[in-house]
Coordinates of C-alpha atoms and ligand atoms in Angstrom, one line a residue:
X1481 CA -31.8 14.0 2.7
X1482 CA -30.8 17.3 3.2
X1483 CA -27.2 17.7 2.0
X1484 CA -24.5 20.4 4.0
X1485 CA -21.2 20.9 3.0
X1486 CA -18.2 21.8 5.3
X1487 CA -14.9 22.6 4.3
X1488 CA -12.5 22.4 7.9
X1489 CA -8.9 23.8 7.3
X1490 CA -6.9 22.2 9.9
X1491 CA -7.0 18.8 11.2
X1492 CA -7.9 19.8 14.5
X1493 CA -11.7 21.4 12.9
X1494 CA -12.0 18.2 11.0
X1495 CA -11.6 15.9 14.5
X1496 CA -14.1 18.4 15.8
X1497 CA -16.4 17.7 12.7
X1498 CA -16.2 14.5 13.4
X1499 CA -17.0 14.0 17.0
X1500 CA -20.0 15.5 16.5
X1501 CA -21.5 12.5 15.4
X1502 CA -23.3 13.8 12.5
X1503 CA -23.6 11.8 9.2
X1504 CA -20.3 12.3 7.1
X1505 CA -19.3 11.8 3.4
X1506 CA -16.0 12.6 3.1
X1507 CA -14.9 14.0 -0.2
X1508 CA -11.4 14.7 -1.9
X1509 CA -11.2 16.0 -5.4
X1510 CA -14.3 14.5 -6.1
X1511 CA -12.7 12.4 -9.6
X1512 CA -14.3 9.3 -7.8
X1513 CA -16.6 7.4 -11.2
X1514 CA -18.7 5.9 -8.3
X1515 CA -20.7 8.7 -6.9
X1516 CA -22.1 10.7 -8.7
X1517 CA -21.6 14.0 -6.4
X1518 CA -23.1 16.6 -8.9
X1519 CA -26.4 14.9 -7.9
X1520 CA -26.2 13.6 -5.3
X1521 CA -29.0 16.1 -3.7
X1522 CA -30.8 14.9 -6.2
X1523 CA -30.1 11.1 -5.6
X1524 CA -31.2 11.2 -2.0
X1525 CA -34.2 13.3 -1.9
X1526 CA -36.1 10.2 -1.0
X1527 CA -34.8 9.4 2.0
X1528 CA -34.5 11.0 5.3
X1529 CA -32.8 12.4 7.7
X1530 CA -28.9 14.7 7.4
X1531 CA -25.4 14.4 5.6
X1532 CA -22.6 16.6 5.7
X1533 CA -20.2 16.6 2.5
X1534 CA -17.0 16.7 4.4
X1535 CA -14.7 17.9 2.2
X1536 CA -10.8 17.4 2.4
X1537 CA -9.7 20.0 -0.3
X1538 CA -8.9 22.7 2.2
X1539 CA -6.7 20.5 4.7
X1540 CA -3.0 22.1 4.4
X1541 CA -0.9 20.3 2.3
X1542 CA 2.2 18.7 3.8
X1543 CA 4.9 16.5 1.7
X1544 CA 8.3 15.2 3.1
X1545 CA 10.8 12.8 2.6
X1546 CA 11.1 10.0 5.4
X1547 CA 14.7 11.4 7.0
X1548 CA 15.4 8.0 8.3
X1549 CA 15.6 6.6 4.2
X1550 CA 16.3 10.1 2.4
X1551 CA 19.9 9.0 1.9
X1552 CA 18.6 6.0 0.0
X1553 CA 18.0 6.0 -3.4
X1554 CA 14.0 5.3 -2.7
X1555 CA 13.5 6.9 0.1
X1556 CA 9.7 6.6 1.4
X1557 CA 7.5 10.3 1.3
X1558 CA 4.7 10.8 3.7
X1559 CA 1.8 13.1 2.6
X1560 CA -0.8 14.4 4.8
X1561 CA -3.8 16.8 4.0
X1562 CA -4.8 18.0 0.5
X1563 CA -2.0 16.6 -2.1
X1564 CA -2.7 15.9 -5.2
X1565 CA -1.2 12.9 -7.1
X1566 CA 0.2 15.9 -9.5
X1567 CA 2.0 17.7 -6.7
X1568 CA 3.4 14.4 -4.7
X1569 CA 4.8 13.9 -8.6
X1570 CA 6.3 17.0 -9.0
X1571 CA 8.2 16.6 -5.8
X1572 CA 9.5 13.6 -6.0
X1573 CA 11.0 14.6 -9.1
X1574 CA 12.8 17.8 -7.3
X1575 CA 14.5 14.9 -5.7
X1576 CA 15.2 12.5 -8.0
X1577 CA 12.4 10.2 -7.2
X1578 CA 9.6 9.2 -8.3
X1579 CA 5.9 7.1 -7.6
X1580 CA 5.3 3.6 -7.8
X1581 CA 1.8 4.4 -8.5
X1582 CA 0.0 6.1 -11.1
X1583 CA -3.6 6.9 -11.4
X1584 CA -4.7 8.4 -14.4
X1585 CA -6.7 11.5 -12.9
X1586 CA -3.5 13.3 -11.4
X1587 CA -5.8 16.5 -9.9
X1588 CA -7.3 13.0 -7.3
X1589 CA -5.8 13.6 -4.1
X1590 CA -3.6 10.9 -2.4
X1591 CA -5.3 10.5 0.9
X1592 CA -8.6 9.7 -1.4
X1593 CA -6.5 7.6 -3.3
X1594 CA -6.2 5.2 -0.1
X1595 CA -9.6 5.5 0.2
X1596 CA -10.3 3.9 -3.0
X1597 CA -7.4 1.7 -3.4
X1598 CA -6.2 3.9 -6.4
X1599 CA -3.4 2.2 -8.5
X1600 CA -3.9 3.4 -12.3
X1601 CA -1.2 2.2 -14.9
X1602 CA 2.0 1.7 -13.4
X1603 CA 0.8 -1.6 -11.3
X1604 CA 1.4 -3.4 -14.5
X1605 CA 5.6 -3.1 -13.3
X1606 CA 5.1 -2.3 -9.6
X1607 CA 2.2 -4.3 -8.2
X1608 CA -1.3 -2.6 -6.7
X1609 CA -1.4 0.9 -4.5
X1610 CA -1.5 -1.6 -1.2
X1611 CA 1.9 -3.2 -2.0
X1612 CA 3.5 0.5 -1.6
X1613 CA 1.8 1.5 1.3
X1614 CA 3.8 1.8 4.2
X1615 CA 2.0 3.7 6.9
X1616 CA -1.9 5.4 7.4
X1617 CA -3.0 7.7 9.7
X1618 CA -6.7 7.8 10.1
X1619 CA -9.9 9.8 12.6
X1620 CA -12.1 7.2 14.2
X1621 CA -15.3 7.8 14.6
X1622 CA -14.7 8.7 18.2
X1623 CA -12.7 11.4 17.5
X1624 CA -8.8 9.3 17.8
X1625 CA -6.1 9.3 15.7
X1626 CA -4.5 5.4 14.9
X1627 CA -1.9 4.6 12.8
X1628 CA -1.7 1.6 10.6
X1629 CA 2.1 -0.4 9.7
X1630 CA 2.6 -2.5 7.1
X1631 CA 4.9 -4.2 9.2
X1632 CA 2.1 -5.0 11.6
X1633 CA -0.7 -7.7 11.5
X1634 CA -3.9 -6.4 11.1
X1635 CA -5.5 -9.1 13.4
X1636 CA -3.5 -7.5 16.3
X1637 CA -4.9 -4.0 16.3
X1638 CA -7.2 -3.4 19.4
X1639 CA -10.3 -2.2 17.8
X1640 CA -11.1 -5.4 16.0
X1641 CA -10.5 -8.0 18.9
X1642 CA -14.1 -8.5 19.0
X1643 CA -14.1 -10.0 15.6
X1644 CA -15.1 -13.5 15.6
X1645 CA -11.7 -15.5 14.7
X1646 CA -13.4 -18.4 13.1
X1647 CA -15.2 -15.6 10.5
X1648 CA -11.8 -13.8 9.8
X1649 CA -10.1 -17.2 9.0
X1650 CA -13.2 -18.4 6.7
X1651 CA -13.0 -14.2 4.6
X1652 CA -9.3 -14.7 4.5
X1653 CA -9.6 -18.4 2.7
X1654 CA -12.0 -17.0 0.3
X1655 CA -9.7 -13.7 -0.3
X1656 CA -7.1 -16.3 -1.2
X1657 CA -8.6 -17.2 -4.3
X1658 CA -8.5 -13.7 -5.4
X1659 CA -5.0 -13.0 -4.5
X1660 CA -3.5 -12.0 -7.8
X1661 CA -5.8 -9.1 -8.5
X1662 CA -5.0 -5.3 -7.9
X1663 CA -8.2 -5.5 -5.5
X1664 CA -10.2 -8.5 -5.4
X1665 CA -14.0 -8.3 -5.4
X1666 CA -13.9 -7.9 -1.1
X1667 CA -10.9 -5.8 0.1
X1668 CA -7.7 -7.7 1.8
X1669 CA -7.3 -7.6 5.8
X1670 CA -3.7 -9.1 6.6
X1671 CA -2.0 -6.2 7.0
X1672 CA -2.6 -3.0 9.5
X1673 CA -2.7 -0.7 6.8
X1674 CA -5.3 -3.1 4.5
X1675 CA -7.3 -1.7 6.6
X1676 CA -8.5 1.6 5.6
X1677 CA -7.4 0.5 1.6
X1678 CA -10.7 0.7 0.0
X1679 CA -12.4 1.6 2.7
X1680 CA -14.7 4.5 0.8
X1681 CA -14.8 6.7 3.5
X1682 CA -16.5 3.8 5.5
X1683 CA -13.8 3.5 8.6
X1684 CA -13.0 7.0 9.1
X1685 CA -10.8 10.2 7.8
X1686 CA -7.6 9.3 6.1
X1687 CA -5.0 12.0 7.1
X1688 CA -1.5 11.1 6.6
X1689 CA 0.1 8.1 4.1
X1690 CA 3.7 7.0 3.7
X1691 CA 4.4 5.7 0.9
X1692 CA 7.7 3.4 -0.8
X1693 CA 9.5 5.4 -3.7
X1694 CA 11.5 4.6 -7.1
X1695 CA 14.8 6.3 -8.3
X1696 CA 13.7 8.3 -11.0
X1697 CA 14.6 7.0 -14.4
X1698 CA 14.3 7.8 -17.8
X1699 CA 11.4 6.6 -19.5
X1700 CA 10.2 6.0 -23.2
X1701 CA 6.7 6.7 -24.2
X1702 CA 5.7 4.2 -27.5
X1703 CA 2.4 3.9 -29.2
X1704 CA 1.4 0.5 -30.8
X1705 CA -1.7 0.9 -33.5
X1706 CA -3.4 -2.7 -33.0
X1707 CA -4.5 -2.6 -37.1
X1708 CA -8.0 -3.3 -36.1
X1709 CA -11.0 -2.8 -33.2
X1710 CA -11.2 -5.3 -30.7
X1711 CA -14.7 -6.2 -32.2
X1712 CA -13.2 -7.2 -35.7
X1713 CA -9.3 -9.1 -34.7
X1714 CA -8.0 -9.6 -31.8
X1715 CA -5.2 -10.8 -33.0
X1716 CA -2.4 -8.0 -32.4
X1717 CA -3.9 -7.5 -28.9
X1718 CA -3.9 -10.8 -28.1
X1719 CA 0.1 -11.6 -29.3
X1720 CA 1.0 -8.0 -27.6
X1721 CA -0.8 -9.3 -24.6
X1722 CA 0.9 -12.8 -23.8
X1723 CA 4.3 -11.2 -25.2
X1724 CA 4.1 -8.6 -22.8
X1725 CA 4.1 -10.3 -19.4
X1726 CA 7.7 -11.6 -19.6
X1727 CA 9.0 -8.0 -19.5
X1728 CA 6.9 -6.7 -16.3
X1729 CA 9.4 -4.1 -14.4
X1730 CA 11.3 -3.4 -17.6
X1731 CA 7.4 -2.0 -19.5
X1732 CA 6.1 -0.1 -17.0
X1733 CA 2.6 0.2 -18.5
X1734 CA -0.1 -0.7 -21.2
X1735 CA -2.5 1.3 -22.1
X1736 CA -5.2 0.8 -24.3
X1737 CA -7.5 3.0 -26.2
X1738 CA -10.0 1.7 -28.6
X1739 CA -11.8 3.1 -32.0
X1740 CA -14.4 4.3 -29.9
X1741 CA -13.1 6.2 -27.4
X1742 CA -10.0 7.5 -30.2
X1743 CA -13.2 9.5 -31.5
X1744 CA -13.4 11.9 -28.6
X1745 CA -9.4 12.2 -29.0
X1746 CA -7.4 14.7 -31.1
X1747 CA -5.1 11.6 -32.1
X1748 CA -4.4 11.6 -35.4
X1749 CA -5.3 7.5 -36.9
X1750 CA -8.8 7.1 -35.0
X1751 CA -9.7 3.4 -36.7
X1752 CA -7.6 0.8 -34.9
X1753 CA -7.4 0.3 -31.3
X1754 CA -4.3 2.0 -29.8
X1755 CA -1.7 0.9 -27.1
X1756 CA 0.5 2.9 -25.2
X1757 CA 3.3 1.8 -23.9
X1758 CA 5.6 3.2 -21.1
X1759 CA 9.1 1.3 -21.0
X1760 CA 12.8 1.9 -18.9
X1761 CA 15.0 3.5 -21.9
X1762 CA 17.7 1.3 -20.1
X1763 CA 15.8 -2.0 -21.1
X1764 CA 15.0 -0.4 -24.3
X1765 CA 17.1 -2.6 -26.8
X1766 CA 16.0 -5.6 -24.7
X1767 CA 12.3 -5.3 -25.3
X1768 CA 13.3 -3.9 -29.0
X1769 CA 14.9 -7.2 -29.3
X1770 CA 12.8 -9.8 -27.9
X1771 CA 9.5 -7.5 -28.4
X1772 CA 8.8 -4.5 -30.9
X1773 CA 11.4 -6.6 -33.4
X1774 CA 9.5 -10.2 -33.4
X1775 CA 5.5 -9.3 -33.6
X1776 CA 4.1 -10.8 -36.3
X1777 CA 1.0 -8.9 -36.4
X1778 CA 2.4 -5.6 -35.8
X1779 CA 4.5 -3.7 -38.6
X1780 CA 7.0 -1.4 -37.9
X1781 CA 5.3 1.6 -38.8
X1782 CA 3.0 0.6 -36.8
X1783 CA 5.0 2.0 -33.6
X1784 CA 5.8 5.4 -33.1
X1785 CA 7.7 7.3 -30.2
X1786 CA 5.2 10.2 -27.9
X1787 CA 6.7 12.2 -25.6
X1788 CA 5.6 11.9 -21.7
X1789 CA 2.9 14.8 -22.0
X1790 CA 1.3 13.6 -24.9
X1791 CA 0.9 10.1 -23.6
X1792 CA -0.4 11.3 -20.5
X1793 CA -3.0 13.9 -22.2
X1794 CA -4.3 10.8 -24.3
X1795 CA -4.8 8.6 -21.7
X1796 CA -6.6 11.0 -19.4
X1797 CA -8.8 12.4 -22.3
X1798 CA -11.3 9.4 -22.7
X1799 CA -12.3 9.2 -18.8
X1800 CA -12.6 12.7 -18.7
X1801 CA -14.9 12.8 -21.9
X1802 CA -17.0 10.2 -20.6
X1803 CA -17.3 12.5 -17.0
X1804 CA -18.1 15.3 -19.3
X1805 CA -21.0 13.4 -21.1
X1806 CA -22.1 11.9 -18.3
X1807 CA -22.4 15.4 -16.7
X1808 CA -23.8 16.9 -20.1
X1809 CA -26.9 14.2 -20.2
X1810 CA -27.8 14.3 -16.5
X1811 CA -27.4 10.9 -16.3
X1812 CA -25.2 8.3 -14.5
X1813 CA -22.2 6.4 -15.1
X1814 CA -22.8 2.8 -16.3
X1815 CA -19.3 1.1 -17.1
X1816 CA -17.1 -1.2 -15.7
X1817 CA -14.1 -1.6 -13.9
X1818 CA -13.1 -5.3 -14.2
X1819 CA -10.0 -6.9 -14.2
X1820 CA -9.9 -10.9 -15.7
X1821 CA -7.1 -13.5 -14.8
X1822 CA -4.6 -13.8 -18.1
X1823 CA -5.5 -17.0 -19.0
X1824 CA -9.1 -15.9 -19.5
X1825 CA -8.3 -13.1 -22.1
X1826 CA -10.2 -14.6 -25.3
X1827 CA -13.1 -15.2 -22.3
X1828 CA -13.3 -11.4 -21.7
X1829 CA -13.3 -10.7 -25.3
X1830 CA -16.0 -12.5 -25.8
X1831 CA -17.9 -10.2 -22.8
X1832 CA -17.0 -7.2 -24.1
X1833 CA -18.3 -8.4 -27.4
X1834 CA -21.7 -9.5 -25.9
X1835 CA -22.0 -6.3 -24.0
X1836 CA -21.1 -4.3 -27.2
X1837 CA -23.3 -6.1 -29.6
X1838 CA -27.2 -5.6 -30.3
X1839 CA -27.6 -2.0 -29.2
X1840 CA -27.5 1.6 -30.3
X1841 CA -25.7 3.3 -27.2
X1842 CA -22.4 4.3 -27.7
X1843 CA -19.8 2.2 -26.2
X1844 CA -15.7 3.1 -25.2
X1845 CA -13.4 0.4 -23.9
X1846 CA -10.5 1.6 -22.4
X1847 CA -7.7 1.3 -19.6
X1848 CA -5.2 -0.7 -18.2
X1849 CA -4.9 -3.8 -20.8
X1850 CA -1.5 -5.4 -19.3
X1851 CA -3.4 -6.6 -16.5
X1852 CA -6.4 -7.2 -18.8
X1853 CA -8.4 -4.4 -16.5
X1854 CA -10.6 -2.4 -18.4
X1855 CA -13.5 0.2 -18.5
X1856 CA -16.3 -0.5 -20.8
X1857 CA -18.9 2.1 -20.6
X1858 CA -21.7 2.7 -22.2
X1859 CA -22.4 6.3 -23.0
X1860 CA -26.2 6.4 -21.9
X1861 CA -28.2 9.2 -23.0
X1862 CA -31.6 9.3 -21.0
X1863 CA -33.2 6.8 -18.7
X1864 CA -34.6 4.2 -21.0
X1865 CA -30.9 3.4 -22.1
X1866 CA -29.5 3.2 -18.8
X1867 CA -32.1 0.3 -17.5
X1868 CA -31.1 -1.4 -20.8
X1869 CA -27.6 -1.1 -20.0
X1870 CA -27.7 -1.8 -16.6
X1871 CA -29.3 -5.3 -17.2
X1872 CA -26.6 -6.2 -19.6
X1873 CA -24.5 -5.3 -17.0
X1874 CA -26.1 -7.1 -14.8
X1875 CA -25.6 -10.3 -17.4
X1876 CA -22.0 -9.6 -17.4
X1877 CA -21.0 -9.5 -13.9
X1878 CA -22.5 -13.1 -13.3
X1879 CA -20.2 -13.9 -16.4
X1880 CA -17.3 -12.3 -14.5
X1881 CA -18.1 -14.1 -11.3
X1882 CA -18.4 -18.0 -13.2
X1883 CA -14.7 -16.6 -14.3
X1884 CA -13.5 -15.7 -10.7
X1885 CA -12.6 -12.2 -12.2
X1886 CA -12.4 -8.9 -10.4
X1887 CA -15.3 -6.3 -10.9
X1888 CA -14.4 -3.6 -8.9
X1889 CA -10.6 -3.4 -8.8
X1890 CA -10.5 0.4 -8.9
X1891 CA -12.8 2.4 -8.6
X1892 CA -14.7 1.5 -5.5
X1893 CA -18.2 0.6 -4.9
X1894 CA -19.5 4.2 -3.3
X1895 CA -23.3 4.5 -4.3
X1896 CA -23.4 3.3 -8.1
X1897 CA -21.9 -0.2 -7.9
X1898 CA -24.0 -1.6 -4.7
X1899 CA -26.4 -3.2 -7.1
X1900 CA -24.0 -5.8 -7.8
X1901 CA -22.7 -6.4 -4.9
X1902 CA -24.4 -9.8 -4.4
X1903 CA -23.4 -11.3 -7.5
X1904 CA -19.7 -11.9 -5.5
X1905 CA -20.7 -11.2 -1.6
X1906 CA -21.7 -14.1 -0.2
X1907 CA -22.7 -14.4 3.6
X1908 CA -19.4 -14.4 5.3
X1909 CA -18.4 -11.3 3.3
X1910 CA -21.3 -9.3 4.5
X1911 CA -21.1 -10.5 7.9
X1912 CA -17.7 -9.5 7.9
X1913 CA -17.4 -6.3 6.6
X1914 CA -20.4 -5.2 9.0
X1915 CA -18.6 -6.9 12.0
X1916 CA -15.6 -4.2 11.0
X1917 CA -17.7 -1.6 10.5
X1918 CA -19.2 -1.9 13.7
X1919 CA -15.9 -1.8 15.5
X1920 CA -14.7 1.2 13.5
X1921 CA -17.7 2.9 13.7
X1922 CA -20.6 2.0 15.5
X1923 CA -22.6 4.4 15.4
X1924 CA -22.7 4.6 11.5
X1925 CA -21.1 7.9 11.0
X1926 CA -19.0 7.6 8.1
X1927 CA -20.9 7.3 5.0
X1928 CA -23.7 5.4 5.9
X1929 CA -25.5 4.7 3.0
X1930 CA -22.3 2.9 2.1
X1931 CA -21.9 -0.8 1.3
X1932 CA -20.3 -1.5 4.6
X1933 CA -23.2 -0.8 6.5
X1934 CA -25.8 -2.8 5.7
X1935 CA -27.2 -5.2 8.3
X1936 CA -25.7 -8.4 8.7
X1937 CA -27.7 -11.0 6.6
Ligands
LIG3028 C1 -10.3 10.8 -15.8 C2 -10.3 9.9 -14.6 C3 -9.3 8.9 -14.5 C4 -9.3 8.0 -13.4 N1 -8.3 7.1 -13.4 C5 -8.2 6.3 -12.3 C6 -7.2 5.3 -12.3 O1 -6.3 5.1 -13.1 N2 -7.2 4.5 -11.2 C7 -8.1 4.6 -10.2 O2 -8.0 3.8 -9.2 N3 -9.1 5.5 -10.2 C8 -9.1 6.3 -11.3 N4 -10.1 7.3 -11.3 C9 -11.1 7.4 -10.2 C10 -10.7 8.4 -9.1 O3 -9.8 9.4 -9.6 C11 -10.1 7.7 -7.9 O4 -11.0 6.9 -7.3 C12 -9.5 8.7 -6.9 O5 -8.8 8.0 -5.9 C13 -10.5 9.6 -6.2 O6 -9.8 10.6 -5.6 P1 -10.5 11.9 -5.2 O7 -9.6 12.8 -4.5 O8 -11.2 12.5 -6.3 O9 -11.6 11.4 -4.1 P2 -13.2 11.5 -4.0 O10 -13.8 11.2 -5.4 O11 -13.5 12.9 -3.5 O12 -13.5 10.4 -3.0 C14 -13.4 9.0 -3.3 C15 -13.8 8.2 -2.2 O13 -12.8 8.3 -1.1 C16 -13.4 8.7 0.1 N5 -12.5 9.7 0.7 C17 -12.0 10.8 0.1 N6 -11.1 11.4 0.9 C18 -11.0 10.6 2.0 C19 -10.2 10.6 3.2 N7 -9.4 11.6 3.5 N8 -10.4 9.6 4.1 C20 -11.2 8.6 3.9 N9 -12.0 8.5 2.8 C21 -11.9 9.5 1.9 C22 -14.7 9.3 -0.3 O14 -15.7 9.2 0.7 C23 -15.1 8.5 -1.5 O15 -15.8 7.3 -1.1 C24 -10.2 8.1 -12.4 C25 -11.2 9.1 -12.5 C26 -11.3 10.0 -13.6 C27 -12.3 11.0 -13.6

């Protein structure tokens, strides 16, 4: 496949781009774990045929309060080109504000982030990235502009009236099962703006997105050292875990690091699994009270205060290692990105363990460990290692599936995780998404060698 990048500066070149009906891959700031874009040339030299790299990076930039809701204290901020989870920040803190959502890779850009259904850390208190979308503006394949309301019901937009009622009504009763994850294993499709959430770059260009705001508040940074790995005791995780849920909204994040992934850290105690813990310094005696004071696996000096920078440099250095090594040993990522229902923590556990066990390859676990969704990755080094991984993988997703748990509920699907898709993608979900696909985009523009445009089975 020969690859051709193209970097349009103004919306009006990127329509242009567009209508002329050449395959796209859109791209943002490229942070996505689920293409692996540095070789992708390489990837697709087998097959035929053209594919423009579209990227977004060069759009202009464009932040603004909503004036209808700026006298509120969370008012709603629409983005629209090439922002950057960092800048939107940085803003809404010039006014007092501040996001709902929080992915860990700041430099991702927010458009891309609706792409992939982006949440990061701060769900644990606010809910997923679709409960504060308000508005999306997207390009069609044919060129037109739409935009997508919460407020509106997605069954009523035009485009999709030839979607066969009885198939909708049988995707939504199996999405219903699913309900309590950040992103179930198939995407949602009430609401307008559900949409293009997740979509990959599958549906079209995302161009503008409005999104719900916080009043900015004071926050305290806390580090928890869990007195062991995960492999060993579980038993500080496991009390910090149940503890936790009761004082969602007031904690506004967990965080775990374990021993492995410490090692590519410059934290000073690297041998017991680490939480890190973002809580309101107005509920601070609360959760010092019915919290930090009563755990009976954790000692005092076993919790220390970080400031704000530090926590955020230690929770983005681990996925950015693992990029880097990736990168460094030509090879691609092989991790997960799974979240499990609560009452199935000792369950994962025991996955985690069987994928960890029996092997030489270097393993991390890491990420969001209030709602029990984690990365475990192995840290391949060459080819052999990978198909070894891969089939353990393999092993565990049909684990996760017996479980009803989540296995992509971040990151996407995009090239790496298509292998897997039919452990949890039964027949209505495939004819479903390709009925959507074929209204959005019939003429398979937007990445077609995506998930969403395979044949109907
Ligand atoms: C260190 C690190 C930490 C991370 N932490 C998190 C995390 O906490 N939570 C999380 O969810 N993810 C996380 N990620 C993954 C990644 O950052 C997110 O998926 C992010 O949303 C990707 O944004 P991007 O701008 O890099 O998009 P890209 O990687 O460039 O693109 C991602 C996908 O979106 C599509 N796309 C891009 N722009 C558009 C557009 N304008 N319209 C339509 N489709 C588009 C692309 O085709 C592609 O399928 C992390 C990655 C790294 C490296």
């Amino acid at each position: 496949m020969n690859l051709e990048i193209k970097n349009p500066s103004t919306l009006s070149e990127l329509s242009a781009l567009i209508a002329e009906k050449k395959p796209i891959l859109l791209t943002g700031a490229k942070t996505g774990t689920v293409i692996p874009y540095d070789k992708l040339s390489e990837i697709l030299s087998d097959r035929d045929g053209d594919l423009r790299c579209v990227s977004t990076q060069n759009l202009p930039a464009q932040i603004r309060l909503c004036t209808e809701s700026s006298t509120s204290s969370s008012a709603d901020v629409e983005v629209e080109g090439s922002v950057s989870w960092a800048d939107l920040r940085q803003f809404l803190r010039s006014k007092g504000l501040d996001l709902k959502v929080s992915p860990t890779e700041e430099l991702a850009q927010v458009c891309a982030g609706a792409a992939t259904s982006c949440t990061g850390e701060l769900s644990f208190a606010y809910g997923a990235f679709r409960d504060q979308v308000v508005e999306i503006d997207f390009i069609d394949s044919a060129g037109r502009l739409h935009t997508l309301r919460s407020s509106e019901n997605l069954r009523n937009f035009s485009v999709l009236e030839a979607i066969d009622t009885d198939l909708w009504d049988k995707y939504d009763r199996d999405y219903s099962d699913f309900k309590q994850f950040k992103n179930a294993p198939f995407p949602r499709y009430e609401k307008s703006t559900d949409l293009m959430i997740g979509s990959e770059g599958q549906f079209g260009a995302i161009t503008r997105v409005r999104l719900k705001t916080r009043p900015m508040k004071k926050s305290i940074f806390l580090g928890l050292s869990l007195g062991s790995s995960w492999l060993n005791d579980m038993s500080a995780h496991r009390e910090v875990f149940y503890k936790l849920q009761e004082l969602r909204g007031e904690v506004l994040s967990v965080e775990l690091i374990d021993t492995h992934s410490l090692q590519h850290t410059d934290f000073f105690c690297k041998d017991e699994d680490l939480l890190l813990l973002e809580v309101l310094e107005e509920s601070f005696e609360k959760i010092y009270e019915y919290f930090l004071s009563q755990l009976e696996n954790i000692a005092p000096n076993q919790i220390f205060e970080l400031n704000e920078g530090q926590q955020r440099h230690l929770r983005a250095a681990v996925p950015r290692w693992i990029q880097e090594e990736i990168s460094r040993h030509h090879v691609v990522k092989v991790g997960t990105d799974t979240q499990f229902r609560a009452e199935n923590f000792d369950r994962a556990v025991e996955l985690y363990r069987k994928l960890a066990n029996n092997h030489d390859i270097p393993i991390a676990l890491f990420g969001h460990f209030g709602d029990l969704h984690l990365h475990f990755n192995f840290l391949v080094k060459n080819e052999t290692q990978k198909t070894y991984a891969e089939k353990l993988l393999e092993s565990f997703y049909s684990d996760v599936a017996l479980l009803k748990g989540s296995p992509f509920t971040e990151h996407g699907i995009g090239l790496l995780k298509q292998k897997y898709l039919d452990i949890f993608y039964g027949q209505t979900q495939k004819k479903f998404l390709s009925e959507l696909k074929k209204c959005l985009d019939p003429e398979n523009i937007f990445f077609p060698l995506g998930h969403f445009s395979k044949e109907n089975p």
